[in-house]
Amino acid sequence: ATTLGASAAQTGRYFGTAVAANKLSDSTYVGILNREFTMVTAENEMKIDATEPNQNQFSYGNADRIVSHAKAQGMRVRGHTLAWHSQQPGWMQNMEGSALRSAMLNHVTQVATHYKGQLYAWDVVNEAFADGSSGARRDSNLQRSGNDWIEAAFRAARAADPAVKLCYNDYNTDDWSHAKTQAVYRMVQDFKSRGVPIDCVGLQSHFNPQSPVPSNYQTTLSSFAALGVDVQITELDIEGSGSAQAANYQRVVSACLAVARCNGITVWGIRDTDSWRASGTPLLFDGSGNKKAAYTSTLNALNAG
Ligand code: G3I
């Protein structure tokens, strides 16, 4: 097939991108979006600060615009994200303990209910583990509200929208030997053994020369999948250019296609100029919307599956 979405669909997978609502009036951007992708993630518009700027006052305008666009184009949507230590509105940043717990669960319930039946998956909890070698939870106001905050969020999401897939999403969880990867693995294993609802694990997969595609990446994907969850590459970008970057994209896509339960890949933006990275060229299209070598290697890897 000749587009990313159609090529991924040949093996039953999706190929998605992060979308920013304020770019839906950019015709070059929208042209590529509609042509190439079958899944979208709101880059910022479904985060807590965007959807609940004042406590119990919900704001869905930009997020709904993205969902409407996706639906009109026959694309599906991954929700991102219900509970996170970052991008909290000011009122939540100042909360702690049981008041924060209640506010967080109310947020999960309200937002998941608003989108009930409309989304493919939710990143219920984002980035809850610490970097480094500790394998510990990340310190945050949410973590200090009690170690069971993550499962409480997943249970609330399931209650609000029984059909949506519930994912745990994190970065630096690509290398199987990394303490953070092992810690997330043990949490998912524990959730599955105790019947805490969880359907998928998202590996963000932001790669750069300091944090390259690990040689054991496929082992990480297959190990999570063996726990009985889907695995998705949720925020892929790879710093670099030319044939080296193209080879890295090819490795990531091939690793996913080698794992039956790796059922979708999302890149974190369309053109290099859309990337969250202030400088750099980590995406599949250049600033003018032209296909890069990384696009071709990605497409070829999808078609080889
Ligand atoms: O919209 C405001 C604008 O009104 C204001 O003038 C401007 C001034 O700073 O800020 C704008 O908001 C920025 C927003 O992006 C939209 O551009 C925020 O400051 C900025 O913090 C925000 O950055 C986002 C970041 O998450 C926030 O945590 C990036 O776009 C987004 O790509 C990035 O995405 C994260 C994932 O959610 C989780 N994983 C890592 C990934 C990359 O950091």
GROMACS .gro file of C-alpha atoms and ligand atoms in nm:
model
  348
    1ALA     CA    1   0.000   0.000   0.000
    2THR     CA    2   0.107   0.358  -0.055
    3THR     CA    3   0.017   0.533   0.272
    4LEU     CA    4   0.123   0.467   0.630
    5GLY     CA    5  -0.231   0.396   0.745
    6ALA     CA    6  -0.319   0.161   0.461
    7SER     CA    7   0.012  -0.021   0.493
    8ALA     CA    8  -0.033  -0.072   0.866
    9ALA     CA    9  -0.390  -0.192   0.808
   10GLN     CA   10  -0.260  -0.481   0.596
   11THR     CA   11  -0.149  -0.644   0.922
   12GLY     CA   12  -0.445  -0.523   1.127
   13ARG     CA   13  -0.256  -0.232   1.281
   14TYR     CA   14  -0.312   0.141   1.291
   15PHE     CA   15  -0.066   0.421   1.219
   16GLY     CA   16  -0.133   0.742   1.407
   17THR     CA   17  -0.002   1.086   1.483
   18ALA     CA   18  -0.029   1.350   1.751
   19VAL     CA   19  -0.251   1.637   1.634
   20ALA     CA   20  -0.270   1.996   1.756
   21ALA     CA   21  -0.612   2.160   1.727
   22ASN     CA   22  -0.466   2.494   1.621
   23LYS     CA   23  -0.313   2.331   1.312
   24LEU     CA   24  -0.642   2.200   1.174
   25SER     CA   25  -0.663   2.518   0.965
   26ASP     CA   26  -0.324   2.447   0.802
   27SER     CA   27  -0.407   2.286   0.469
   28THR     CA   28  -0.066   2.123   0.418
   29TYR     CA   29  -0.086   1.970   0.766
   30VAL     CA   30  -0.444   1.852   0.724
   31GLY     CA   31  -0.370   1.714   0.378
   32ILE     CA   32  -0.098   1.487   0.515
   33LEU     CA   33  -0.304   1.399   0.822
   34ASN     CA   34  -0.605   1.288   0.620
   35ARG     CA   35  -0.399   1.102   0.363
   36GLU     CA   36  -0.160   0.907   0.584
   37PHE     CA   37  -0.301   0.839   0.930
   38THR     CA   38  -0.572   0.617   1.081
   39MET     CA   39  -0.541   0.714   1.449
   40VAL     CA   40  -0.494   1.048   1.622
   41THR     CA   41  -0.384   1.158   1.969
   42ALA     CA   42  -0.453   1.511   2.090
   43GLU     CA   43  -0.105   1.649   2.159
   44ASN     CA   44  -0.222   1.869   2.449
   45GLU     CA   45  -0.598   1.919   2.426
   46MET     CA   46  -0.715   1.628   2.644
   47LYS     CA   47  -0.465   1.693   2.925
   48ILE     CA   48  -0.593   1.787   3.269
   49ASP     CA   49  -0.509   2.157   3.243
   50ALA     CA   50  -0.699   2.177   2.913
   51THR     CA   51  -1.010   1.979   3.010
   52GLU     CA   52  -1.059   2.098   3.370
   53PRO     CA   53  -0.900   2.445   3.391
   54ASN     CA   54  -1.109   2.529   3.699
   55GLN     CA   55  -1.219   2.259   3.938
   56ASN     CA   56  -1.541   2.099   3.819
   57GLN     CA   57  -1.560   2.326   3.514
   58PHE     CA   58  -1.485   2.118   3.211
   59SER     CA   59  -1.367   2.252   2.877
   60TYR     CA   60  -1.374   2.025   2.575
   61GLY     CA   61  -1.376   2.263   2.277
   62ASN     CA   62  -1.032   2.194   2.129
   63ALA     CA   63  -1.040   1.826   2.218
   64ASP     CA   64  -1.383   1.785   2.062
   65ARG     CA   65  -1.260   1.956   1.745
   66ILE     CA   66  -0.989   1.693   1.711
   67VAL     CA   67  -1.231   1.407   1.780
   68SER     CA   68  -1.480   1.546   1.525
   69HIS     CA   69  -1.211   1.580   1.260
   70ALA     CA   70  -1.091   1.226   1.322
   71LYS     CA   71  -1.440   1.080   1.309
   72ALA     CA   72  -1.525   1.265   0.989
   73GLN     CA   73  -1.214   1.113   0.831
   74GLY     CA   74  -1.279   0.763   0.965
   75MET     CA   75  -0.982   0.782   1.200
   76ARG     CA   76  -0.986   0.654   1.557
   77VAL     CA   77  -0.865   0.842   1.865
   78ARG     CA   78  -0.634   0.760   2.156
   79GLY     CA   79  -0.719   0.974   2.458
   80HIS     CA   80  -0.418   1.133   2.629
   81THR     CA   81  -0.419   1.156   2.932
   82LEU     CA   82  -0.646   1.130   3.238
   83ALA     CA   83  -0.400   1.129   3.529
   84TRP     CA   84  -0.049   1.276   3.517
   85HIS     CA   85   0.186   1.462   3.751
   86SER     CA   86   0.250   1.722   3.479
   87GLN     CA   87   0.019   1.965   3.298
   88GLN     CA   88  -0.203   1.985   3.604
   89PRO     CA   89  -0.410   2.303   3.632
   90GLY     CA   90  -0.307   2.535   3.914
   91TRP     CA   91  -0.592   2.430   4.140
   92MET     CA   92  -0.482   2.067   4.124
   93GLN     CA   93  -0.112   2.142   4.169
   94ASN     CA   94  -0.201   2.289   4.506
   95MET     CA   95  -0.397   1.984   4.626
   96GLU     CA   96  -0.282   1.678   4.816
   97GLY     CA   97  -0.404   1.375   5.006
   98SER     CA   98  -0.765   1.265   5.001
   99ALA     CA   99  -0.889   1.590   4.848
  100LEU     CA  100  -0.653   1.538   4.553
  101ARG     CA  101  -0.754   1.172   4.529
  102SER     CA  102  -1.120   1.268   4.503
  103ALA     CA  103  -1.049   1.543   4.253
  104MET     CA  104  -0.836   1.311   4.038
  105LEU     CA  105  -1.103   1.039   4.038
  106ASN     CA  106  -1.372   1.294   3.958
  107HIS     CA  107  -1.161   1.415   3.666
  108VAL     CA  108  -1.115   1.061   3.535
  109THR     CA  109  -1.485   0.989   3.568
  110GLN     CA  110  -1.607   1.312   3.412
  111VAL     CA  111  -1.371   1.314   3.115
  112ALA     CA  112  -1.404   0.941   3.042
  113THR     CA  113  -1.782   0.982   3.061
  114HIS     CA  114  -1.777   1.278   2.821
  115TYR     CA  115  -1.595   1.062   2.564
  116LYS     CA  116  -1.773   0.736   2.648
  117GLY     CA  117  -1.797   0.515   2.341
  118GLN     CA  118  -1.601   0.757   2.122
  119LEU     CA  119  -1.237   0.665   2.180
  120TYR     CA  120  -1.025   0.362   2.097
  121ALA     CA  121  -0.807   0.386   2.407
  122TRP     CA  122  -0.718   0.610   2.699
  123ASP     CA  123  -0.374   0.672   2.840
  124VAL     CA  124  -0.530   0.650   3.187
  125VAL     CA  125  -0.205   0.719   3.370
  126ASN     CA  126   0.104   0.879   3.219
  127GLU     CA  127   0.467   0.875   3.338
  128ALA     CA  128   0.418   0.751   3.696
  129PHE     CA  129   0.762   0.591   3.738
  130ALA     CA  130   1.094   0.752   3.825
  131ASP     CA  131   1.391   0.771   3.591
  132GLY     CA  132   1.722   0.622   3.697
  133SER     CA  133   1.802   0.291   3.860
  134SER     CA  134   1.560   0.290   4.155
  135GLY     CA  135   1.261   0.130   3.985
  136ALA     CA  136   1.048   0.343   4.217
  137ARG     CA  137   0.738   0.542   4.151
  138ARG     CA  138   0.796   0.904   4.055
  139ASP     CA  139   0.743   1.138   4.346
  140SER     CA  140   0.438   1.359   4.282
  141ASN     CA  141   0.132   1.489   4.458
  142LEU     CA  142  -0.060   1.197   4.307
  143GLN     CA  143   0.190   0.940   4.433
  144ARG     CA  144   0.186   1.098   4.779
  145SER     CA  145  -0.193   1.051   4.784
  146GLY     CA  146  -0.130   0.675   4.819
  147ASN     CA  147   0.048   0.405   4.622
  148ASP     CA  148  -0.283   0.268   4.493
  149TRP     CA  149  -0.365   0.588   4.300
  150ILE     CA  150  -0.287   0.425   3.967
  151GLU     CA  151  -0.522   0.131   4.009
  152ALA     CA  152  -0.789   0.365   4.148
  153ALA     CA  153  -0.763   0.569   3.827
  154PHE     CA  154  -0.791   0.257   3.609
  155ARG     CA  155  -1.097   0.132   3.800
  156ALA     CA  156  -1.267   0.472   3.767
  157ALA     CA  157  -1.195   0.481   3.394
  158ARG     CA  158  -1.338   0.132   3.345
  159ALA     CA  159  -1.651   0.225   3.538
  160ALA     CA  160  -1.702   0.537   3.325
  161ASP     CA  161  -1.638   0.377   2.983
  162PRO     CA  162  -1.646  -0.005   2.989
  163ALA     CA  163  -1.547  -0.047   2.622
  164VAL     CA  164  -1.246   0.181   2.582
  165LYS     CA  165  -0.902   0.020   2.610
  166LEU     CA  166  -0.718   0.135   2.923
  167CYS     CA  167  -0.345   0.196   2.882
  168TYR     CA  168  -0.048   0.280   3.102
  169ASN     CA  169   0.190   0.510   2.909
  170ASP     CA  170   0.552   0.604   2.984
  171TYR     CA  171   0.892   0.702   2.837
  172ASN     CA  172   1.236   0.544   2.888
  173THR     CA  173   1.060   0.210   2.908
  174ASP     CA  174   1.196   0.085   2.576
  175ASP     CA  175   1.514  -0.086   2.701
  176TRP     CA  176   1.425  -0.419   2.861
  177SER     CA  177   1.724  -0.398   3.100
  178HIS     CA  178   1.623  -0.055   3.232
  179ALA     CA  179   1.497  -0.050   3.594
  180LYS     CA  180   1.203   0.168   3.493
  181THR     CA  181   1.095  -0.082   3.227
  182GLN     CA  182   1.111  -0.365   3.480
  183ALA     CA  183   0.914  -0.164   3.734
  184VAL     CA  184   0.632  -0.094   3.485
  185TYR     CA  185   0.639  -0.461   3.385
  186ARG     CA  186   0.593  -0.570   3.748
  187MET     CA  187   0.305  -0.326   3.793
  188VAL     CA  188   0.125  -0.460   3.486
  189GLN     CA  189   0.191  -0.817   3.600
  190ASP     CA  190   0.048  -0.731   3.942
  191PHE     CA  191  -0.259  -0.561   3.791
  192LYS     CA  192  -0.329  -0.863   3.570
  193SER     CA  193  -0.289  -1.104   3.862
  194ARG     CA  194  -0.526  -0.906   4.084
  195GLY     CA  195  -0.784  -0.823   3.818
  196VAL     CA  196  -0.715  -0.449   3.806
  197PRO     CA  197  -0.845  -0.343   3.464
  198ILE     CA  198  -0.561  -0.275   3.217
  199ASP     CA  199  -0.565  -0.351   2.845
  200CYS     CA  200  -0.251  -0.197   2.702
  201VAL     CA  201   0.092  -0.051   2.765
  202GLY     CA  202   0.214   0.249   2.570
  203LEU     CA  203   0.584   0.290   2.503
  204GLN     CA  204   0.632   0.656   2.412
  205SER     CA  205   0.961   0.583   2.234
  206HIS     CA  206   1.119   0.927   2.211
  207PHE     CA  207   1.465   0.840   2.078
  208ASN     CA  208   1.779   1.050   2.036
  209PRO     CA  209   2.155   0.988   2.037
  210GLN     CA  210   2.162   0.983   2.419
  211SER     CA  211   1.867   0.746   2.426
  212PRO     CA  212   1.883   0.540   2.105
  213VAL     CA  213   1.658   0.257   1.990
  214PRO     CA  214   1.773  -0.026   2.221
  215SER     CA  215   1.892  -0.353   2.070
  216ASN     CA  216   1.643  -0.539   2.294
  217TYR     CA  217   1.342  -0.324   2.193
  218GLN     CA  218   1.152  -0.619   2.045
  219THR     CA  219   1.210  -0.815   2.367
  220THR     CA  220   1.047  -0.531   2.559
  221LEU     CA  221   0.745  -0.532   2.327
  222SER     CA  222   0.704  -0.910   2.337
  223SER     CA  223   0.756  -0.929   2.715
  224PHE     CA  224   0.477  -0.683   2.787
  225ALA     CA  225   0.254  -0.856   2.531
  226ALA     CA  226   0.313  -1.189   2.707
  227LEU     CA  227   0.142  -1.044   3.014
  228GLY     CA  228  -0.182  -1.040   2.815
  229VAL     CA  229  -0.197  -0.672   2.718
  230ASP     CA  230  -0.171  -0.495   2.385
  231VAL     CA  231   0.143  -0.291   2.332
  232GLN     CA  232   0.141   0.033   2.141
  233ILE     CA  233   0.418   0.270   2.037
  234THR     CA  234   0.250   0.593   2.137
  235GLU     CA  235   0.477   0.895   2.080
  236LEU     CA  236   0.746   0.786   1.838
  237ASP     CA  237   1.009   1.031   1.725
  238ILE     CA  238   1.375   0.966   1.647
  239GLU     CA  239   1.628   1.247   1.635
  240GLY     CA  240   1.858   1.237   1.332
  241SER     CA  241   1.845   1.264   0.956
  242GLY     CA  242   1.902   1.079   0.632
  243SER     CA  243   1.975   0.709   0.610
  244ALA     CA  244   2.067   0.667   0.978
  245GLN     CA  245   1.733   0.803   1.090
  246ALA     CA  246   1.555   0.598   0.825
  247ALA     CA  247   1.724   0.281   0.951
  248ASN     CA  248   1.616   0.354   1.307
  249TYR     CA  249   1.253   0.402   1.205
  250GLN     CA  250   1.272   0.078   1.011
  251ARG     CA  251   1.400  -0.105   1.321
  252VAL     CA  252   1.119   0.027   1.539
  253VAL     CA  253   0.847  -0.059   1.289
  254SER     CA  254   0.989  -0.405   1.222
  255ALA     CA  255   1.008  -0.478   1.594
  256CYS     CA  256   0.641  -0.390   1.633
  257LEU     CA  257   0.537  -0.599   1.335
  258ALA     CA  258   0.724  -0.897   1.480
  259VAL     CA  259   0.502  -0.889   1.791
  260ALA     CA  260   0.141  -0.988   1.733
  261ARG     CA  261   0.005  -0.775   2.015
  262CYS     CA  262   0.198  -0.463   1.911
  263ASN     CA  263  -0.109  -0.334   1.733
  264GLY     CA  264  -0.033   0.026   1.652
  265ILE     CA  265   0.228   0.297   1.613
  266THR     CA  266   0.178   0.671   1.665
  267VAL     CA  267   0.437   0.935   1.572
  268TRP     CA  268   0.447   1.249   1.786
  269GLY     CA  269   0.371   1.499   1.514
  270ILE     CA  270   0.359   1.524   1.136
  271ARG     CA  271   0.631   1.761   1.008
  272ASP     CA  272   0.965   1.826   1.176
  273THR     CA  273   0.839   2.178   1.243
  274ASP     CA  274   0.541   2.035   1.434
  275SER     CA  275   0.765   1.853   1.682
  276TRP     CA  276   0.771   1.935   2.053
  277ARG     CA  277   1.150   1.933   2.025
  278ALA     CA  278   1.250   2.296   1.983
  279SER     CA  279   1.517   2.208   1.731
  280GLY     CA  280   1.581   1.892   1.543
  281THR     CA  281   1.428   1.684   1.270
  282PRO     CA  282   1.276   1.379   1.442
  283LEU     CA  283   0.967   1.313   1.229
  284LEU     CA  284   0.868   1.163   0.892
  285PHE     CA  285   0.794   1.481   0.695
  286ASP     CA  286   1.012   1.789   0.656
  287GLY     CA  287   0.896   2.137   0.736
  288SER     CA  288   0.743   2.174   0.391
  289GLY     CA  289   0.550   1.849   0.423
  290ASN     CA  290   0.778   1.648   0.194
  291LYS     CA  291   0.833   1.279   0.268
  292LYS     CA  292   1.175   1.210   0.422
  293ALA     CA  293   1.389   0.899   0.389
  294ALA     CA  294   1.246   0.798   0.726
  295TYR     CA  295   0.897   0.804   0.573
  296THR     CA  296   1.002   0.568   0.296
  297SER     CA  297   1.175   0.324   0.531
  298THR     CA  298   0.872   0.327   0.761
  299LEU     CA  299   0.635   0.263   0.471
  300ASN     CA  300   0.856  -0.017   0.338
  301ALA     CA  301   0.877  -0.179   0.681
  302LEU     CA  302   0.498  -0.169   0.716
  303ASN     CA  303   0.455  -0.324   0.373
  304ALA     CA  304   0.713  -0.593   0.447
  305GLY     CA  305   0.499  -0.711   0.740
  306G3I     O1  306  -0.074   2.711   2.423
  306G3I     C1  307   0.019   2.786   2.500
  306G3I     C2  308   0.029   2.927   2.448
  306G3I     O2  309  -0.094   2.991   2.463
  306G3I     C3  310   0.140   2.999   2.525
  306G3I     O3  311   0.158   3.126   2.472
  306G3I     C4  312   0.269   2.921   2.515
  306G3I     C5  313   0.381   2.985   2.596
  306G3I     O4  314   0.462   2.892   2.659
  306G3I     O5  315   0.249   2.792   2.566
  306G3I     C6  316   0.153   2.719   2.494
  306G3I     O6  317   0.137   2.594   2.555
  306G3I     C7  318   0.242   2.503   2.532
  306G3I     C8  319   0.182   2.379   2.467
  306G3I     O7  320   0.280   2.278   2.455
  306G3I     C9  321   0.125   2.406   2.327
  306G3I     O8  322   0.227   2.445   2.241
  306G3I    C10  323   0.303   2.469   2.665
  306G3I     O9  324   0.371   2.580   2.718
  306G3I    C11  325   0.400   2.353   2.648
  306G3I    O10  326   0.442   2.311   2.777
  306G3I    C12  327   0.332   2.237   2.579
  306G3I    O11  328   0.428   2.135   2.559
  306G3I    C13  329   0.374   2.007   2.540
  306G3I    C14  330   0.427   1.913   2.646
  306G3I    O12  331   0.384   1.780   2.621
  306G3I    C15  332   0.378   1.954   2.783
  306G3I    O13  333   0.410   1.862   2.877
  306G3I    C16  334   0.412   1.959   2.401
  306G3I    O14  335   0.342   2.038   2.303
  306G3I    C17  336   0.373   1.812   2.384
  306G3I    O15  337   0.426   1.763   2.263
  306G3I    C18  338   0.432   1.731   2.498
  306G3I    O16  339   0.392   1.597   2.483
  306G3I    C19  340   0.445   1.505   2.579
  306G3I    C20  341   0.337   1.402   2.607
  306G3I    O17  342   0.216   1.465   2.647
  306G3I    C21  343   0.382   1.303   2.713
  306G3I     N1  344   0.511   1.244   2.678
  306G3I    C22  345   0.616   1.337   2.643
  306G3I    C23  346   0.571   1.432   2.532
  306G3I    C24  347   0.683   1.523   2.488
  306G3I    O18  348   0.725   1.607   2.591
   0.00000   0.00000   0.00000
